[in-house]
PDB file of C-alpha atoms in Angstrom:
ATOM      1  CA  MET U   7      11.497  -8.848 -94.184  1.00 79.00           C
ATOM      2  CA  HIS U   8      14.453 -10.939 -95.658  1.00 88.00           C
ATOM      3  CA  GLN U   9      16.217  -7.354 -95.342  1.00 94.00           C
ATOM      4  CA  LEU U  10      15.411  -7.239 -91.552  1.00 95.00           C
ATOM      5  CA  LEU U  11      16.972 -10.895 -91.069  1.00 95.00           C
ATOM      6  CA  THR U  12      20.025 -10.027 -93.144  1.00 96.00           C
ATOM      7  CA  GLU U  13      20.316  -7.135 -90.451  1.00 97.00           C
ATOM      8  CA  VAL U  14      19.774  -9.115 -87.626  1.00 97.00           C
ATOM      9  CA  ARG U  15      22.160 -11.735 -88.866  1.00 96.00           C
ATOM     10  CA  ALA U  16      24.998  -9.356 -89.343  1.00 97.00           C
ATOM     11  CA  CYS U  17      24.525  -7.384 -86.071  1.00 97.00           C
ATOM     12  CA  THR U  18      27.429  -5.963 -84.213  1.00 97.00           C
ATOM     13  CA  LEU U  19      25.525  -3.449 -81.664  1.00 96.00           C
ATOM     14  CA  CYS U  20      27.096  -5.380 -78.585  1.00 95.00           C
ATOM     15  CA  ALA U  21      30.153  -6.737 -79.819  1.00 96.00           C
ATOM     16  CA  ALA U  22      32.538  -5.106 -77.507  1.00 96.00           C
ATOM     17  CA  HIS U  23      30.712  -6.805 -74.856  1.00 96.00           C
ATOM     18  CA  LEU U  24      30.538 -10.326 -75.863  1.00 96.00           C
ATOM     19  CA  PRO U  25      33.312 -12.914 -74.797  1.00 95.00           C
ATOM     20  CA  LEU U  26      33.248 -14.899 -78.019  1.00 96.00           C
ATOM     21  CA  GLY U  27      32.234 -12.191 -80.385  1.00 96.00           C
ATOM     22  CA  PRO U  28      29.201 -11.918 -82.037  1.00 97.00           C
ATOM     23  CA  ARG U  29      26.908 -14.792 -83.845  1.00 97.00           C
ATOM     24  CA  PRO U  30      23.312 -14.154 -83.766  1.00 98.00           C
ATOM     25  CA  VAL U  31      20.861 -17.064 -83.374  1.00 97.00           C
ATOM     26  CA  LEU U  32      17.312 -17.237 -84.076  1.00 98.00           C
ATOM     27  CA  GLN U  33      14.819 -18.803 -86.010  1.00 98.00           C
ATOM     28  CA  TRP U  34      12.178 -16.582 -87.787  1.00 97.00           C
ATOM     29  CA  HIS U  35       9.648 -16.927 -90.415  1.00 96.00           C
ATOM     30  CA  PRO U  36       6.326 -14.833 -91.147  1.00 96.00           C
ATOM     31  CA  SER U  37       4.083 -18.190 -91.136  1.00 96.00           C
ATOM     32  CA  ALA U  38       5.538 -19.290 -87.621  1.00 97.00           C
ATOM     33  CA  ARG U  39       2.353 -20.050 -85.440  1.00 97.00           C
ATOM     34  CA  LEU U  40       4.227 -20.683 -82.464  1.00 98.00           C
ATOM     35  CA  LEU U  41       6.871 -18.298 -80.622  1.00 98.00           C
ATOM     36  CA  ILE U  42       9.338 -19.267 -78.530  1.00 98.00           C
ATOM     37  CA  ALA U  43      10.727 -16.404 -76.671  1.00 97.00           C
ATOM     38  CA  ALA U  44      13.486 -17.417 -74.695  1.00 95.00           C
ATOM     39  CA  GLN U  45      16.670 -15.609 -73.061  1.00 94.00           C
ATOM     40  CA  ALA U  46      19.744 -16.074 -75.043  1.00 95.00           C
ATOM     41  CA  PRO U  47      22.132 -18.893 -76.750  1.00 95.00           C
ATOM     42  CA  GLY U  48      24.397 -20.942 -74.520  1.00 93.00           C
ATOM     43  CA  ARG U  49      28.080 -21.518 -75.515  1.00 93.00           C
ATOM     44  CA  ARG U  50      27.201 -24.917 -77.374  1.00 94.00           C
ATOM     45  CA  VAL U  51      24.335 -22.782 -79.505  1.00 96.00           C
ATOM     46  CA  HIS U  52      26.956 -20.218 -80.259  1.00 96.00           C
ATOM     47  CA  ASP U  53      29.273 -22.933 -81.421  1.00 96.00           C
ATOM     48  CA  THR U  54      26.881 -24.610 -83.823  1.00 97.00           C
ATOM     49  CA  GLY U  55      24.661 -21.632 -84.555  1.00 96.00           C
ATOM     50  CA  VAL U  56      21.351 -23.721 -84.316  1.00 98.00           C
ATOM     51  CA  PRO U  57      18.924 -22.468 -81.530  1.00 98.00           C
ATOM     52  CA  PHE U  58      18.647 -25.033 -78.320  1.00 97.00           C
ATOM     53  CA  ASP U  59      21.131 -27.295 -79.875  1.00 96.00           C
ATOM     54  CA  ASP U  60      21.590 -28.454 -76.228  1.00 96.00           C
ATOM     55  CA  ALA U  61      20.408 -30.203 -73.368  1.00 95.00           C
ATOM     56  CA  SER U  62      17.974 -27.422 -72.672  1.00 96.00           C
ATOM     57  CA  GLY U  63      16.600 -28.028 -76.145  1.00 97.00           C
ATOM     58  CA  ASP U  64      16.325 -31.676 -75.735  1.00 97.00           C
ATOM     59  CA  ARG U  65      14.273 -30.795 -72.720  1.00 98.00           C
ATOM     60  CA  LEU U  66      12.301 -28.343 -74.092  1.00 98.00           C
ATOM     61  CA  ARG U  67      11.470 -30.490 -77.288  1.00 98.00           C
ATOM     62  CA  ARG U  68      10.414 -33.055 -74.806  1.00 98.00           C
ATOM     63  CA  TRP U  69       7.978 -30.605 -73.107  1.00 98.00           C
ATOM     64  CA  LEU U  70       6.392 -29.663 -76.487  1.00 98.00           C
ATOM     65  CA  GLY U  71       6.091 -32.861 -77.704  1.00 98.00           C
ATOM     66  CA  LEU U  72       8.027 -31.766 -81.295  1.00 98.00           C
ATOM     67  CA  SER U  73       9.841 -33.604 -83.166  1.00 98.00           C
ATOM     68  CA  ASP U  74      13.240 -31.912 -84.467  1.00 97.00           C
ATOM     69  CA  PRO U  75      12.051 -31.406 -87.714  1.00 97.00           C
ATOM     70  CA  THR U  76       8.956 -29.550 -86.629  1.00 98.00           C
ATOM     71  CA  PHE U  77      10.764 -27.358 -83.661  1.00 98.00           C
ATOM     72  CA  TYR U  78      13.349 -26.415 -86.673  1.00 98.00           C
ATOM     73  CA  ASP U  79      10.968 -25.845 -89.241  1.00 98.00           C
ATOM     74  CA  PRO U  80      10.919 -21.953 -88.871  1.00 97.00           C
ATOM     75  CA  ALA U  81       7.680 -21.875 -90.905  1.00 97.00           C
ATOM     76  CA  GLN U  82       6.062 -23.507 -88.058  1.00 98.00           C
ATOM     77  CA  VAL U  83       8.070 -22.212 -84.845  1.00 98.00           C
ATOM     78  CA  ALA U  84      10.026 -18.932 -84.475  1.00 98.00           C
ATOM     79  CA  ILE U  85      12.761 -18.890 -81.815  1.00 98.00           C
ATOM     80  CA  LEU U  86      13.283 -15.280 -80.652  1.00 98.00           C
ATOM     81  CA  PRO U  87      15.482 -14.992 -77.743  1.00 97.00           C
ATOM     82  CA  MET U  88      15.766 -11.883 -75.724  1.00 97.00           C
ATOM     83  CA  GLY U  89      19.431 -11.690 -76.774  1.00 97.00           C
ATOM     84  CA  PHE U  90      20.488 -13.163 -79.885  1.00 98.00           C
ATOM     85  CA  CYS U  91      24.344 -14.162 -78.976  1.00 97.00           C
ATOM     86  CA  TYR U  92      25.989 -15.817 -76.460  1.00 97.00           C
ATOM     87  CA  PRO U  93      26.235 -12.926 -73.509  1.00 96.00           C
ATOM     88  CA  GLY U  94      29.340 -14.965 -71.550  1.00 94.00           C
ATOM     89  CA  ALA U  95      29.318 -16.862 -68.487  1.00 91.00           C
ATOM     90  CA  ALA U  96      28.207 -15.901 -65.135  1.00 90.00           C
ATOM     91  CA  ARG U  97      28.611 -17.561 -61.599  1.00 85.00           C
ATOM     92  CA  SER U  98      25.794 -19.992 -62.196  1.00 79.00           C
ATOM     93  CA  GLY U  99      24.997 -20.647 -65.769  1.00 79.00           C
ATOM     94  CA  ASP U 100      24.967 -18.096 -68.566  1.00 88.00           C
ATOM     95  CA  ALA U 101      24.883 -13.886 -68.310  1.00 93.00           C
ATOM     96  CA  PRO U 102      21.934 -12.332 -68.987  1.00 94.00           C
ATOM     97  CA  PRO U 103      21.090 -11.368 -72.393  1.00 96.00           C
ATOM     98  CA  ARG U 104      22.552  -8.224 -73.781  1.00 96.00           C
ATOM     99  CA  PRO U 105      20.317  -5.209 -73.089  1.00 95.00           C
ATOM    100  CA  GLU U 106      20.790  -3.836 -76.256  1.00 96.00           C
ATOM    101  CA  CYS U 107      19.317  -6.740 -78.586  1.00 96.00           C
ATOM    102  CA  ALA U 108      15.908  -6.414 -77.839  1.00 96.00           C
ATOM    103  CA  PRO U 109      14.923  -2.704 -77.950  1.00 96.00           C
ATOM    104  CA  ARG U 110      16.670  -2.553 -81.306  1.00 97.00           C
ATOM    105  CA  TRP U 111      15.380  -5.924 -83.117  1.00 97.00           C
ATOM    106  CA  ARG U 112      12.145  -7.290 -81.045  1.00 96.00           C
ATOM    107  CA  GLN U 113       9.393  -5.151 -82.176  1.00 96.00           C
ATOM    108  CA  ALA U 114      10.256  -5.592 -86.027  1.00 97.00           C
ATOM    109  CA  LEU U 115      10.599  -9.318 -85.504  1.00 97.00           C
ATOM    110  CA  LEU U 116       7.476  -9.793 -83.481  1.00 97.00           C
ATOM    111  CA  GLY U 117       5.404  -7.660 -85.984  1.00 96.00           C
ATOM    112  CA  GLY U 118       6.193  -9.670 -88.746  1.00 96.00           C
ATOM    113  CA  LEU U 119       4.570 -12.870 -87.392  1.00 97.00           C
ATOM    114  CA  THR U 120       1.231 -12.660 -89.076  1.00 95.00           C
ATOM    115  CA  LYS U 121       0.044 -16.213 -88.388  1.00 96.00           C
ATOM    116  CA  LEU U 122       1.176 -16.515 -84.508  1.00 96.00           C
ATOM    117  CA  ARG U 123      -1.067 -18.748 -82.703  1.00 96.00           C
ATOM    118  CA  LEU U 124       0.776 -19.437 -79.275  1.00 96.00           C
ATOM    119  CA  THR U 125       3.685 -17.631 -77.289  1.00 96.00           C
ATOM    120  CA  LEU U 126       5.782 -19.448 -75.062  1.00 96.00           C
ATOM    121  CA  VAL U 127       7.443 -17.308 -72.812  1.00 95.00           C
ATOM    122  CA  ILE U 128      10.861 -19.103 -71.089  1.00 95.00           C
ATOM    123  CA  GLY U 129      12.411 -17.301 -68.155  1.00 91.00           C
ATOM    124  CA  ARG U 130      12.646 -14.314 -66.622  1.00 91.00           C
ATOM    125  CA  TYR U 131      14.056 -12.048 -68.995  1.00 93.00           C
ATOM    126  CA  ALA U 132      11.542 -13.330 -71.453  1.00 94.00           C
ATOM    127  CA  LEU U 133       8.884 -12.739 -69.034  1.00 93.00           C
ATOM    128  CA  ALA U 134       9.626  -9.148 -67.782  1.00 93.00           C
ATOM    129  CA  TRP U 135       9.480  -8.297 -71.815  1.00 93.00           C
ATOM    130  CA  HIS U 136       6.530  -9.930 -72.734  1.00 92.00           C
ATOM    131  CA  LEU U 137       4.177  -9.580 -69.637  1.00 89.00           C
ATOM    132  CA  PRO U 138       5.644  -6.788 -67.696  1.00 89.00           C
ATOM    133  CA  GLY U 139       4.386  -6.404 -64.108  1.00 84.00           C
ATOM    134  CA  GLU U 140       4.777 -10.064 -63.670  1.00 74.00           C
ATOM    135  CA  THR U 141       7.451 -10.266 -61.169  1.00 72.00           C
ATOM    136  CA  ARG U 142       7.544 -14.131 -60.128  1.00 88.00           C
ATOM    137  CA  LEU U 143       8.316 -16.876 -62.588  1.00 90.00           C
ATOM    138  CA  THR U 144       6.844 -19.519 -60.512  1.00 92.00           C
ATOM    139  CA  ASP U 145       3.588 -17.639 -60.142  1.00 90.00           C
ATOM    140  CA  ALA U 146       3.338 -16.888 -63.735  1.00 90.00           C
ATOM    141  CA  VAL U 147       4.055 -20.547 -64.607  1.00 91.00           C
ATOM    142  CA  ARG U 148       1.346 -21.690 -61.897  1.00 86.00           C
ATOM    143  CA  GLN U 149      -1.220 -18.976 -63.143  1.00 80.00           C
ATOM    144  CA  GLN U 150      -1.154 -20.035 -66.657  1.00 70.00           C
ATOM    145  CA  ALA U 151      -2.814 -23.579 -65.943  1.00 58.00           C
ATOM    146  CA  ILE U 152      -6.101 -22.160 -65.593  1.00 53.00           C
ATOM    147  CA  GLY U 153      -6.303 -19.683 -68.542  1.00 56.00           C
ATOM    148  CA  ILE U 154      -6.866 -20.141 -72.341  1.00 58.00           C
ATOM    149  CA  ASP U 155      -4.509 -17.033 -73.370  1.00 78.00           C
ATOM    150  CA  SER U 156      -2.103 -17.118 -76.298  1.00 90.00           C
ATOM    151  CA  THR U 157       0.654 -16.879 -73.908  1.00 91.00           C
ATOM    152  CA  LEU U 158       2.125 -19.455 -71.819  1.00 93.00           C
ATOM    153  CA  VAL U 159       4.935 -18.853 -69.382  1.00 93.00           C
ATOM    154  CA  LEU U 160       7.768 -21.719 -68.635  1.00 95.00           C
ATOM    155  CA  PRO U 161      10.651 -21.872 -66.730  1.00 95.00           C
ATOM    156  CA  HIS U 162      13.919 -22.621 -68.308  1.00 94.00           C
ATOM    157  CA  PRO U 163      14.377 -25.937 -69.632  1.00 96.00           C
ATOM    158  CA  SER U 164      18.059 -25.448 -68.721  1.00 93.00           C
ATOM    159  CA  PRO U 165      19.935 -28.325 -66.564  1.00 93.00           C
ATOM    160  CA  THR U 166      20.894 -25.549 -63.911  1.00 90.00           C
ATOM    161  CA  ASN U 167      17.203 -25.571 -63.409  1.00 93.00           C
ATOM    162  CA  ASN U 168      17.027 -28.973 -62.150  1.00 96.00           C
ATOM    163  CA  ARG U 169      16.347 -27.941 -58.514  1.00 95.00           C
ATOM    164  CA  TRP U 170      13.407 -25.594 -59.560  1.00 96.00           C
ATOM    165  CA  LEU U 171      12.076 -28.716 -61.364  1.00 97.00           C
ATOM    166  CA  ALA U 172      12.376 -31.017 -58.226  1.00 97.00           C
ATOM    167  CA  ARG U 173      10.751 -28.523 -56.037  1.00 97.00           C
ATOM    168  CA  HIS U 174       7.550 -27.829 -58.501  1.00 96.00           C
ATOM    169  CA  PRO U 175       7.012 -31.226 -59.722  1.00 96.00           C
ATOM    170  CA  TRP U 176       3.401 -30.136 -60.838  1.00 95.00           C
ATOM    171  CA  PHE U 177       5.161 -28.304 -63.600  1.00 95.00           C
ATOM    172  CA  GLU U 178       6.048 -31.471 -65.447  1.00 95.00           C
ATOM    173  CA  ALA U 179       2.959 -33.567 -64.415  1.00 95.00           C
ATOM    174  CA  ASP U 180       0.205 -31.240 -64.730  1.00 93.00           C
ATOM    175  CA  LEU U 181       1.375 -28.514 -66.945  1.00 93.00           C
ATOM    176  CA  VAL U 182       3.420 -30.251 -69.516  1.00 95.00           C
ATOM    177  CA  PRO U 183       0.543 -32.070 -70.830  1.00 95.00           C
ATOM    178  CA  VAL U 184      -1.512 -29.166 -71.258  1.00 92.00           C
ATOM    179  CA  LEU U 185       1.250 -27.162 -72.885  1.00 94.00           C
ATOM    180  CA  GLN U 186       1.824 -30.337 -75.506  1.00 96.00           C
ATOM    181  CA  GLN U 187      -1.923 -30.051 -76.178  1.00 94.00           C
ATOM    182  CA  ARG U 188      -1.832 -26.073 -76.596  1.00 93.00           C
ATOM    183  CA  VAL U 189       1.284 -26.605 -78.942  1.00 96.00           C
ATOM    184  CA  ARG U 190      -0.565 -29.129 -81.244  1.00 96.00           C
ATOM    185  CA  ALA U 191      -3.623 -26.695 -81.541  1.00 94.00           C
ATOM    186  CA  ALA U 192      -1.565 -24.227 -82.636  1.00 95.00           C
ATOM    187  CA  LEU U 193       0.136 -25.613 -84.926  1.00 97.00           C
ATOM    188  CA  ALA U 194      -2.460 -27.701 -86.397  1.00 94.00           C
ATOM    189  CA  HIS U 195      -4.470 -24.618 -86.797  1.00 61.00           C
ATOM    190  CA  VAL U 196      -5.350 -23.758 -90.379  1.00 55.00           C
ATOM    191  CA  THR U 197      -5.110 -20.318 -91.614  1.00 49.00           C
TER     192      THR U 197
END
């Protein structure tokens, strides 16, 4: 798996389409028990090379109830966005993840997570990959409240989603406490 990570971090597959060039950002270790399947790094994350080192990450860590040391411990938390490099800006927020990345790397990386207990699917691009057939993010987020599945769907924690969060106050009021409980249980699981 060390060789695979070396190859991922050296990837230039879609370099011609990346406005700032390739800089794959991910966090992975075979013993991770929590997987964060997100979209793609933003501009600040591209600059620092640290996943979720931005306002989205601050909100996500608060939702999960995780400290920075736990969140950034690859032996506990894997962070695999659908695209590993910053895709550039769009009219509202960032552009979608590059379509070349997930088919090239995702299966091998997911297959190496041998201790995985909980997957957090964040945003519609991750939803389309991890739960094909689910079409509406809001419905998928709402439906998980009653399930005990090993996959939970979250809205993207980006500040560009403030309107969604304001229209759906039940997410933070009702589901975030459940989310925190599930995250604690996944990370406490003894293998």
